[in-house]
Coordinates of C-alpha atoms in Angstrom, one line a residue:
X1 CA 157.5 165.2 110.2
X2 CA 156.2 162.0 108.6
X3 CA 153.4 159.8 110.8
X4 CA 156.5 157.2 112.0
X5 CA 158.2 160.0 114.0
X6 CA 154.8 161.3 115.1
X7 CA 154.6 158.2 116.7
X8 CA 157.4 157.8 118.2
X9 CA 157.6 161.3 119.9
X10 CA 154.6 160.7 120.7
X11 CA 155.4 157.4 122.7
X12 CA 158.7 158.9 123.6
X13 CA 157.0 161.9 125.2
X14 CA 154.2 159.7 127.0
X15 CA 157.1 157.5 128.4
X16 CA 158.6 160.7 129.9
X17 CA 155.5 162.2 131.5
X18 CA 155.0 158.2 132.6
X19 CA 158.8 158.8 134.2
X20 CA 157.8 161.7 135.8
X21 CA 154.6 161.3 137.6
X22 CA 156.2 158.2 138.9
X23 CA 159.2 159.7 140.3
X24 CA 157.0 162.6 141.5
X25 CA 154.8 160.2 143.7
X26 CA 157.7 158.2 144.9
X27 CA 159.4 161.7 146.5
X28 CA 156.0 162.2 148.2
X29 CA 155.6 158.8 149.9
X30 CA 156.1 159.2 153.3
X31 CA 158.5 156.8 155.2
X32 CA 157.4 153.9 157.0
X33 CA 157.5 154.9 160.5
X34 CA 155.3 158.3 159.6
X35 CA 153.0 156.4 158.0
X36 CA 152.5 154.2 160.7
X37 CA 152.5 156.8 163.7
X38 CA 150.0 158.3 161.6
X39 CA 147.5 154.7 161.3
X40 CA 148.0 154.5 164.8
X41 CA 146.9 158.4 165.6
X42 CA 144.0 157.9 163.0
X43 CA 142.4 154.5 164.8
X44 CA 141.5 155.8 168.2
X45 CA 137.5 155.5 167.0
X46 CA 135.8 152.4 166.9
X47 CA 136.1 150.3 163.5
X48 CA 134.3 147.9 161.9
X49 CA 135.0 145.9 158.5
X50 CA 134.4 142.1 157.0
X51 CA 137.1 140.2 156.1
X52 CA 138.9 136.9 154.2
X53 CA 141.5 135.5 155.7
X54 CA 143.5 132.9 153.7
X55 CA 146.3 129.9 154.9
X56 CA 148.4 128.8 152.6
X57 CA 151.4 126.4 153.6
X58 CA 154.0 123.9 151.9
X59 CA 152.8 121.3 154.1
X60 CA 149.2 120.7 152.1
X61 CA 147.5 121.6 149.0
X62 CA 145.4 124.7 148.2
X63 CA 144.2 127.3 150.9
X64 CA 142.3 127.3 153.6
X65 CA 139.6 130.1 153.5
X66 CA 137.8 132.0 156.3
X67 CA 135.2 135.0 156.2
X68 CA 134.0 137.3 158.8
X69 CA 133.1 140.6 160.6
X70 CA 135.2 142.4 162.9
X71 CA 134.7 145.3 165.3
X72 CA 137.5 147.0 167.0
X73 CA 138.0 150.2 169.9
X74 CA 141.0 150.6 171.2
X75 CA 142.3 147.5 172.9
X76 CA 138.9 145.5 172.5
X77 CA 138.0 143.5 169.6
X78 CA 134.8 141.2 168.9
X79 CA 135.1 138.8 166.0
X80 CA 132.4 136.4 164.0
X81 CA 132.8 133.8 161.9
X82 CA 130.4 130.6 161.0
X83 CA 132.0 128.9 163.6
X84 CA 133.3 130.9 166.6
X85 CA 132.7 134.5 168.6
X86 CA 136.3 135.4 169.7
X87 CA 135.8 138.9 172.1
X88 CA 139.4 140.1 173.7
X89 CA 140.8 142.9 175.7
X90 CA 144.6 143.5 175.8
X91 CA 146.0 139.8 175.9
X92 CA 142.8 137.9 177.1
X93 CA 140.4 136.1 175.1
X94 CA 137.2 134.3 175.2
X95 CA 136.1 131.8 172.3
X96 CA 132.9 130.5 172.0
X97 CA 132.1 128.0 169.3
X98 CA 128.5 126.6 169.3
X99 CA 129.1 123.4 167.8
X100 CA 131.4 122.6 170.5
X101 CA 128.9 124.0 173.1
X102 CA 132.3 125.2 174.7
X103 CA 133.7 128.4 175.7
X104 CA 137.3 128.9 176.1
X105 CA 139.2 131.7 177.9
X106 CA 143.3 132.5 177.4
X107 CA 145.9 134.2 177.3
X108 CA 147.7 135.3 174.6
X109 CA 151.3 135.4 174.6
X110 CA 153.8 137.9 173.9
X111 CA 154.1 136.2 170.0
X112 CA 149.9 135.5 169.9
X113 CA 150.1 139.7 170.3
X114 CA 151.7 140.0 167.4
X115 CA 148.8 138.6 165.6
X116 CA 146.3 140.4 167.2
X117 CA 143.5 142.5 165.7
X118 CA 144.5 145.7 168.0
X119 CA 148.5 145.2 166.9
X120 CA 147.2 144.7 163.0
X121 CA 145.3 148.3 163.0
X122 CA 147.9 150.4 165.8
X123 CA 150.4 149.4 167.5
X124 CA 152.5 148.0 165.1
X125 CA 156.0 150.1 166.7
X126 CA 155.7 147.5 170.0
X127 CA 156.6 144.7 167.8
X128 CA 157.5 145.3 164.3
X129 CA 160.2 147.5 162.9
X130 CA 159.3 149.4 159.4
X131 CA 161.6 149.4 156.6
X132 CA 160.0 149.9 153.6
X133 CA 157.2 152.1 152.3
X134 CA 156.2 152.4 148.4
X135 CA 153.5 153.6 146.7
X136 CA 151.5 150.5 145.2
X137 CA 148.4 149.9 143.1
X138 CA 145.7 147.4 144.5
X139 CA 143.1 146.2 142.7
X140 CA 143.5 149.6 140.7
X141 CA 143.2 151.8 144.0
X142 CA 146.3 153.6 145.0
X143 CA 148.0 152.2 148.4
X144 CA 151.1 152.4 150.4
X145 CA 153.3 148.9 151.0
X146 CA 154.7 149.2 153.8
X147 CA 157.5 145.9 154.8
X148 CA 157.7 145.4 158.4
X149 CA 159.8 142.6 160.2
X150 CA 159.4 141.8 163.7
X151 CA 161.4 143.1 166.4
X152 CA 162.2 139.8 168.5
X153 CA 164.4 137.4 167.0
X154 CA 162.9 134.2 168.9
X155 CA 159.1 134.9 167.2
X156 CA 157.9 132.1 164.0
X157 CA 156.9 135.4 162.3
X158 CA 159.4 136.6 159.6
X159 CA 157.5 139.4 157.9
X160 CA 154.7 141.4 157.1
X161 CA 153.7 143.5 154.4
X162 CA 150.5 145.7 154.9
X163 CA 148.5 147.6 152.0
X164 CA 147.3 151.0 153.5
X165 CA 145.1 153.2 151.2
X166 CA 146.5 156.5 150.0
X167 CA 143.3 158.3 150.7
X168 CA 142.4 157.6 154.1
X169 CA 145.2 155.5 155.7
X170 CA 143.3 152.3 155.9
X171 CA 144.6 148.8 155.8
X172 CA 142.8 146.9 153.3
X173 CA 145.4 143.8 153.0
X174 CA 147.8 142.0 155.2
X175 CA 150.3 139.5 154.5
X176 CA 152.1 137.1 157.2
X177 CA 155.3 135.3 156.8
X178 CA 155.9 132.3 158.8
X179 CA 159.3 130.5 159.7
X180 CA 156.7 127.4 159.5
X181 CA 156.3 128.3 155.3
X182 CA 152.9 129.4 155.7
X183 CA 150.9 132.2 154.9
X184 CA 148.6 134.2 156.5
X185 CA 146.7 136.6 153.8
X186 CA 144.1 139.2 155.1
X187 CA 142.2 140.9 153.5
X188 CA 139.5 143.7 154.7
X189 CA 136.5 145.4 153.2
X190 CA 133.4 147.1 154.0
X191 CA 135.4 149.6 156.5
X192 CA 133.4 151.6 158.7
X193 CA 135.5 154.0 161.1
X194 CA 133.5 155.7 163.9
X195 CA 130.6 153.8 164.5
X196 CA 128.8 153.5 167.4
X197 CA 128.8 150.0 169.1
X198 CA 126.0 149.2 171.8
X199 CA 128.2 149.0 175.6
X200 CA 128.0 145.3 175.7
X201 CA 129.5 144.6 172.1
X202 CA 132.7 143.7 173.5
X203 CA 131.8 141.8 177.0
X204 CA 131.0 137.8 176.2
X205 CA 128.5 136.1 178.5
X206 CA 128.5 132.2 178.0
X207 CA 124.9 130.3 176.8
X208 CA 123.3 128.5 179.9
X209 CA 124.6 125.3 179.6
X210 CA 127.7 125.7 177.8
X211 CA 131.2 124.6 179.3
X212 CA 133.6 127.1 180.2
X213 CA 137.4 126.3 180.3
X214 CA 139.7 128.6 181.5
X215 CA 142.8 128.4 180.0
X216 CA 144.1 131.4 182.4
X217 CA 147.7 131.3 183.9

């Protein structure tokens, strides 16, 4: 056999071992709904992680960029960035931001839910419905993509995608769909699961002096 067809079996027989590891992998992904009963079973410790979150939209140029730290138990979550402390528990919320000297307290709606940090790590079956899962490399570390679309009809959300590592069923990237055209892109790093947070990390007591609005209905 001459060096031209050693090459080409060669490539030939790389292409079919290519073929095959592939197709192996893709009978072994799990479906969507397994995978996420299993991210919701696996996130009952307390979590922490940093994160980018990045707006994009038709109606302006560029992106708009935002870094933090977030902590998460259950159905509390504290989160930081350079310009507010937002602390929740189920569908209340208080935001402080310092250069406001203001603190505001809400309520989140039904469709505010869907956004939040709690719904984003476990409880994705109360509002989204899972279609698709498919093994995926990010930034050459080997995830399921798993394409949700929201349950409710009347919500602006029209889909998200979520990146979960193979290894240890974490999400490391989120992306949001708007019926707005905009784009919500999320992504986390620096994951820590079962820390232990002092008791107060998720209560919020306001500065002397700041104003408090309460947004409650």
């Amino acid at each position: 056999m001459n060096n031209t067809n050693d090459r080409f079996w060669s490539t030939l027989l790389c292409f079919v071992c290519i073929i095959a590891i592939h197709s192996n992998v893709q009978s072994q992904i799990p479906s969507a709904n397994v995978l996420l009963e299993k991210i919701a079973i696996h996130y009952q410790e307390p979590i922490e992680a940093s994160f980018e979150h990045i707006l994009t939209s038709d109606l302006w140029e560029g992106s708009q960029t935002m870094t933090g730290s977030i902590q998460l138990h259950k159905n509390q979550y504290r989160i930081e960035t350079l310009y507010e402390v937002i602390t929740g528990q189920d569908d209340e919320a208080w935001i402080y931001r310092p250069e406001e000297n203001q603190v505001l307290i809400t309520t989140i709606d039904e469709e505010g839910l869907a956004y939040s940090p709690g719904t984003l790590f476990r409880s994705y079956e109360r509002f989204y419905d899972a279609h698709t899962s498919e093994y995926d490399l990010l930034d050459g570390v080997p995830h399921y993509r798993l394409e949700l679309s929201p349950i409710r009809s009347d919500v602006s959300i029209t889909s998200l995608t979520l990146w979960v590592r193979e290894h240890d069923l974490i999400p490391t990237k989120m992306v949001v769909l708007n019926q707005n055209s905009s784009q919500t892109e999320i992504h986390l790093s620096n994951i820590r699961v079962g820390v232990s947070f002092p008791p107060d990390m998720f209560e919020f007591y306001p500065p002397e002096g700041v104003e408090v609005i309460d947004l409650r209905s």
